[in-house]
Structures are given as C-alpha cells and as structure tokens.
Amino acid sequence: MPYNLRIIDFQSAMQDVYDFFYDVNQFLRGRDLARLDDMLRKANLSGTISDMLTASVAKHSRSLVQNNFHNGHPDLVVEGIYPNNSVKSGTEGVEIKSTLKRGGAVDTHGGRKQWMCVFVYETDHATEPATDRNPLLFREVYLSEVDPEDFRTNNRGALGTRTSTLDRDGVARLRANWIYMDQPNPIRERS
C-alpha cells in the first residue's frame, strides 16, 4: 500500500466511526429521538462518514495527514510535502470517499491521477420498529491508483453539477485492489 499505510489504519478508522455512531445513537435513543443514520439524507451521511474516515485514517497513519486546504484534493496528504500540509490540488496523498453503492463506484469532481480509497457501507432503513434497526456497517474498502482515462464524465444538464465516475475498466482496477471485504448477511438482504 502507498504512503506506509497499513491494514490496521483502515480497521481503526472503521472502528472509530462505529464507536461514534454507537455513542451518538445511544444518546439520541435515550432521548426518544431518531438515529443519526435516519436523520441525515444519504449524501449528507456519506459526506459526514467520508470526513470522519479522513480524520481517522490521518490519526492512525504513519505518513499521511489531513489536507488543511478547505475542499482541497486529495483529502490526505503526505506530511511535510506541501506548505502547512495544505494544497488546493495535489498529487501526493489519498482521496477518501464513502458510498452505499456496492463495488465502490462513486462520483468525484473530476478524473485525475490519484490514489483513491472507497469505503462501502450499508445502513438499515427497513427494519421496524426503527429502534430495532441494525447499526451502520462497512462492507468493502478499496484502495487503488487511478488515472484520468479511468473516468467517465456524468453530464447532469444545465442545472446539475458535473461529476466524474470511474468507468468499467477503472472500477475493475479499483475492485481488484480491495483491502476489506465483508460478506452480506442474507437475512438483511431480504429486508
């Protein structure tokens, strides 16, 4: 893995997210409020999880820190490479994404040469009553170097934000470099 990353860095980051959601949801349930997973819209939840994972991987990593540039790319940069560990658009580091989409296909703001890490998670919004819902669960984690030609542009029309997603070959390359794979629970699949 690049930048001295270790499997334990990803395991620890996922555990940090699990601990956070457990603590927050226990507090919310104690006040008869909805779980955080149920309160947030999908895009907001995904963004929150991505931000939490970025901070946590940085905390556990030996060489990477959070990019201090607001909305800078990549999310994690090699410590000391950029002044103040801040870069608008850099090449040395890892971009962190999270998604509900199995297989790791995720929208980005443009195809570029980068190390991309995608965490795939699932949430339970079907079990009733809601107090019996299963917690957020990570199912897959991928880490791969991708190139601009691995992306396709998603035209969203005049009012939409232009995005890019890995094309068939790019997704295949990403999936070939999985670092965590959990098998789905067949009982949960039917819900």
Tab-separated table of C-alpha atoms in Angstrom:
chain	number	residue	atom	x	y	z
A	1	MET	CA	0.000	0.000	0.000
A	2	PRO	CA	1.193	3.535	-0.649
A	3	TYR	CA	2.461	6.044	1.893
A	4	ASN	CA	3.211	3.464	4.613
A	5	LEU	CA	-0.475	2.677	5.033
A	6	ARG	CA	-1.333	-0.474	6.945
A	7	ILE	CA	-4.483	-2.578	7.219
A	8	ILE	CA	-4.729	-1.544	10.877
A	9	ASP	CA	-5.100	2.107	9.786
A	10	PHE	CA	-8.312	1.220	7.938
A	11	GLN	CA	-9.575	-1.103	10.677
A	12	SER	CA	-9.013	1.591	13.286
A	13	ALA	CA	-10.763	4.215	11.167
A	14	MET	CA	-13.819	1.991	10.702
A	15	GLN	CA	-13.878	1.250	14.443
A	16	ASP	CA	-13.723	4.987	15.202
A	17	VAL	CA	-16.805	5.526	13.012
A	18	TYR	CA	-18.603	2.589	14.647
A	19	ASP	CA	-17.817	3.969	18.108
A	20	PHE	CA	-19.029	7.454	17.171
A	21	PHE	CA	-22.341	6.207	15.735
A	22	TYR	CA	-22.888	3.888	18.694
A	23	ASP	CA	-22.322	6.678	21.224
A	24	VAL	CA	-24.399	9.268	19.355
A	25	ASN	CA	-27.251	6.856	18.609
A	26	GLN	CA	-27.351	5.641	22.229
A	27	PHE	CA	-27.662	9.271	23.320
A	28	LEU	CA	-30.373	10.015	20.735
A	29	ARG	CA	-32.356	6.869	21.546
A	30	GLY	CA	-32.137	7.762	25.244
A	31	ARG	CA	-33.974	10.979	24.356
A	32	ASP	CA	-36.526	9.169	22.111
A	33	LEU	CA	-35.016	10.750	19.002
A	34	ALA	CA	-34.240	9.143	15.642
A	35	ARG	CA	-30.836	7.619	14.974
A	36	LEU	CA	-28.312	9.846	13.220
A	37	ASP	CA	-28.320	7.357	10.302
A	38	ASP	CA	-32.073	8.031	9.879
A	39	MET	CA	-31.887	11.816	10.357
A	40	LEU	CA	-29.316	12.596	7.674
A	41	ARG	CA	-30.002	12.483	3.954
A	42	LYS	CA	-27.890	9.953	2.035
A	43	ALA	CA	-25.489	12.497	0.520
A	44	ASN	CA	-25.063	14.252	3.859
A	45	LEU	CA	-24.427	10.949	5.660
A	46	SER	CA	-21.906	9.875	3.029
A	47	GLY	CA	-20.070	13.197	3.288
A	48	THR	CA	-20.024	13.003	7.073
A	49	ILE	CA	-18.661	9.453	7.004
A	50	SER	CA	-16.008	10.446	4.445
A	51	ASP	CA	-14.895	13.352	6.642
A	52	MET	CA	-14.768	11.131	9.728
A	53	LEU	CA	-12.770	8.453	7.889
A	54	THR	CA	-10.355	11.064	6.546
A	55	ALA	CA	-9.694	12.391	10.044
A	56	SER	CA	-9.364	8.921	11.492
A	57	VAL	CA	-7.054	7.479	8.820
A	58	ALA	CA	-4.893	10.587	9.280
A	59	LYS	CA	-4.822	9.987	13.042
A	60	HIS	CA	-3.712	6.365	12.637
A	61	SER	CA	-1.466	6.735	9.586
A	62	ARG	CA	2.309	6.973	9.873
A	63	SER	CA	2.810	9.319	6.883
A	64	LEU	CA	-0.496	10.974	5.979
A	65	VAL	CA	-2.282	13.972	7.486
A	66	GLN	CA	-5.470	15.810	6.621
A	67	ASN	CA	-5.189	18.317	3.811
A	68	ASN	CA	-5.634	21.690	5.523
A	69	PHE	CA	-6.892	23.384	2.332
A	70	HIS	CA	-10.705	23.669	2.509
A	71	ASN	CA	-12.087	21.207	-0.058
A	72	GLY	CA	-8.534	20.547	-1.196
A	73	HIS	CA	-7.528	17.450	-3.117
A	74	PRO	CA	-6.527	14.874	-2.046
A	75	ASP	CA	-8.157	14.578	1.373
A	76	LEU	CA	-4.999	13.085	2.903
A	77	VAL	CA	-1.566	14.414	2.000
A	78	VAL	CA	1.927	13.235	2.796
A	79	GLU	CA	3.037	15.164	5.860
A	80	GLY	CA	5.517	17.909	5.016
A	81	ILE	CA	5.257	17.726	1.214
A	82	TYR	CA	3.045	20.817	0.899
A	83	PRO	CA	3.466	24.036	2.915
A	84	ASN	CA	1.320	23.773	6.069
A	85	ASN	CA	0.054	20.418	4.751
A	86	SER	CA	-2.294	22.461	2.574
A	87	VAL	CA	-2.836	22.143	-1.163
A	88	LYS	CA	-5.749	23.024	-3.444
A	89	SER	CA	-4.933	20.286	-5.956
A	90	GLY	CA	-2.043	17.994	-5.120
A	91	THR	CA	-0.739	14.649	-6.274
A	92	GLU	CA	0.847	13.177	-3.135
A	93	GLY	CA	-1.805	11.594	-0.958
A	94	VAL	CA	-5.079	9.674	-0.906
A	95	GLU	CA	-8.621	10.782	-1.738
A	96	ILE	CA	-11.215	9.262	0.638
A	97	LYS	CA	-14.774	8.514	-0.493
A	98	SER	CA	-17.679	6.631	1.058
A	99	THR	CA	-20.750	5.248	-0.661
A	100	LEU	CA	-23.729	2.964	-0.297
A	101	LYS	CA	-23.036	1.554	-3.779
A	102	ARG	CA	-21.631	-1.959	-3.676
A	103	GLY	CA	-18.468	-2.268	-5.713
A	104	GLY	CA	-17.229	1.214	-4.905
A	105	ALA	CA	-18.416	3.239	-7.910
A	106	VAL	CA	-18.577	6.780	-6.557
A	107	ASP	CA	-18.905	10.259	-8.054
A	108	THR	CA	-15.936	12.620	-7.935
A	109	HIS	CA	-15.448	16.208	-9.069
A	110	GLY	CA	-13.128	15.242	-11.877
A	111	GLY	CA	-10.960	12.432	-13.129
A	112	ARG	CA	-7.311	12.754	-12.202
A	113	LYS	CA	-4.281	10.660	-11.400
A	114	GLN	CA	-4.700	9.803	-7.746
A	115	TRP	CA	-4.776	7.194	-5.052
A	116	MET	CA	-8.451	6.666	-4.306
A	117	CYS	CA	-9.829	4.900	-1.246
A	118	VAL	CA	-13.524	3.979	-1.230
A	119	PHE	CA	-15.363	2.725	1.857
A	120	VAL	CA	-18.670	0.995	1.061
A	121	TYR	CA	-21.172	0.935	3.918
A	122	GLU	CA	-24.782	-0.025	4.450
A	123	THR	CA	-27.468	1.335	6.709
A	124	ASP	CA	-30.698	-0.290	7.823
A	125	HIS	CA	-33.736	1.831	6.999
A	126	ALA	CA	-36.182	-1.051	6.617
A	127	THR	CA	-36.441	-2.784	9.997
A	128	GLU	CA	-39.486	-1.794	12.017
A	129	PRO	CA	-39.756	-0.593	14.619
A	130	ALA	CA	-36.860	1.757	13.902
A	131	THR	CA	-35.469	1.167	17.397
A	132	ASP	CA	-34.591	-2.394	16.268
A	133	ARG	CA	-32.549	-1.303	13.237
A	134	ASN	CA	-29.071	-2.665	12.699
A	135	PRO	CA	-26.139	-0.257	13.014
A	136	LEU	CA	-24.203	1.177	10.097
A	137	LEU	CA	-21.838	-1.455	8.739
A	138	PHE	CA	-18.820	-1.247	6.449
A	139	ARG	CA	-18.916	-3.918	3.740
A	140	GLU	CA	-15.996	-3.124	1.424
A	141	VAL	CA	-12.870	-0.980	1.305
A	142	TYR	CA	-10.882	-0.398	-1.876
A	143	LEU	CA	-7.592	1.406	-2.411
A	144	SER	CA	-6.158	1.859	-5.883
A	145	GLU	CA	-4.208	4.267	-8.028
A	146	VAL	CA	-6.346	5.536	-10.893
A	147	ASP	CA	-5.672	7.752	-13.907
A	148	PRO	CA	-7.746	10.417	-15.704
A	149	GLU	CA	-8.554	7.991	-18.529
A	150	ASP	CA	-10.174	5.646	-15.962
A	151	PHE	CA	-13.057	8.129	-15.534
A	152	ARG	CA	-16.170	8.997	-17.490
A	153	THR	CA	-17.938	12.357	-17.234
A	154	ASN	CA	-21.513	12.426	-15.969
A	155	ASN	CA	-23.439	15.189	-17.701
A	156	ARG	CA	-26.074	16.432	-15.289
A	157	GLY	CA	-27.667	19.022	-17.534
A	158	ALA	CA	-27.572	22.807	-17.333
A	159	LEU	CA	-28.543	22.976	-13.657
A	160	GLY	CA	-26.619	19.954	-12.380
A	161	THR	CA	-23.090	19.728	-11.079
A	162	ARG	CA	-20.745	17.976	-13.477
A	163	THR	CA	-19.197	14.879	-11.914
A	164	SER	CA	-16.960	12.007	-12.949
A	165	THR	CA	-17.148	8.323	-12.078
A	166	LEU	CA	-14.694	5.534	-12.731
A	167	ASP	CA	-15.550	3.796	-15.999
A	168	ARG	CA	-15.814	-0.001	-16.348
A	169	ASP	CA	-12.036	-0.529	-16.501
A	170	GLY	CA	-11.377	1.950	-13.697
A	171	VAL	CA	-13.924	0.272	-11.408
A	172	ALA	CA	-12.406	-3.123	-12.261
A	173	ARG	CA	-8.970	-1.817	-11.260
A	174	LEU	CA	-10.371	-0.385	-8.025
A	175	ARG	CA	-12.194	-3.623	-7.172
A	176	ALA	CA	-9.080	-5.699	-7.857
A	177	ASN	CA	-7.342	-3.793	-5.059
A	178	TRP	CA	-9.745	-4.431	-2.217
A	179	ILE	CA	-8.367	-4.299	1.284
A	180	TYR	CA	-11.516	-5.294	3.181
A	181	MET	CA	-14.471	-7.383	2.051
A	182	ASP	CA	-17.331	-8.432	4.326
A	183	GLN	CA	-19.953	-10.848	3.134
A	184	PRO	CA	-23.514	-9.539	3.352
A	185	ASN	CA	-25.916	-11.135	5.775
A	186	PRO	CA	-28.569	-12.976	3.684
A	187	ILE	CA	-31.260	-12.222	6.264
A	188	ARG	CA	-30.599	-8.485	5.989
A	189	GLU	CA	-30.548	-8.700	2.195
A	190	ARG	CA	-34.245	-9.647	2.120
A	191	SER	CA	-35.384	-6.617	4.130
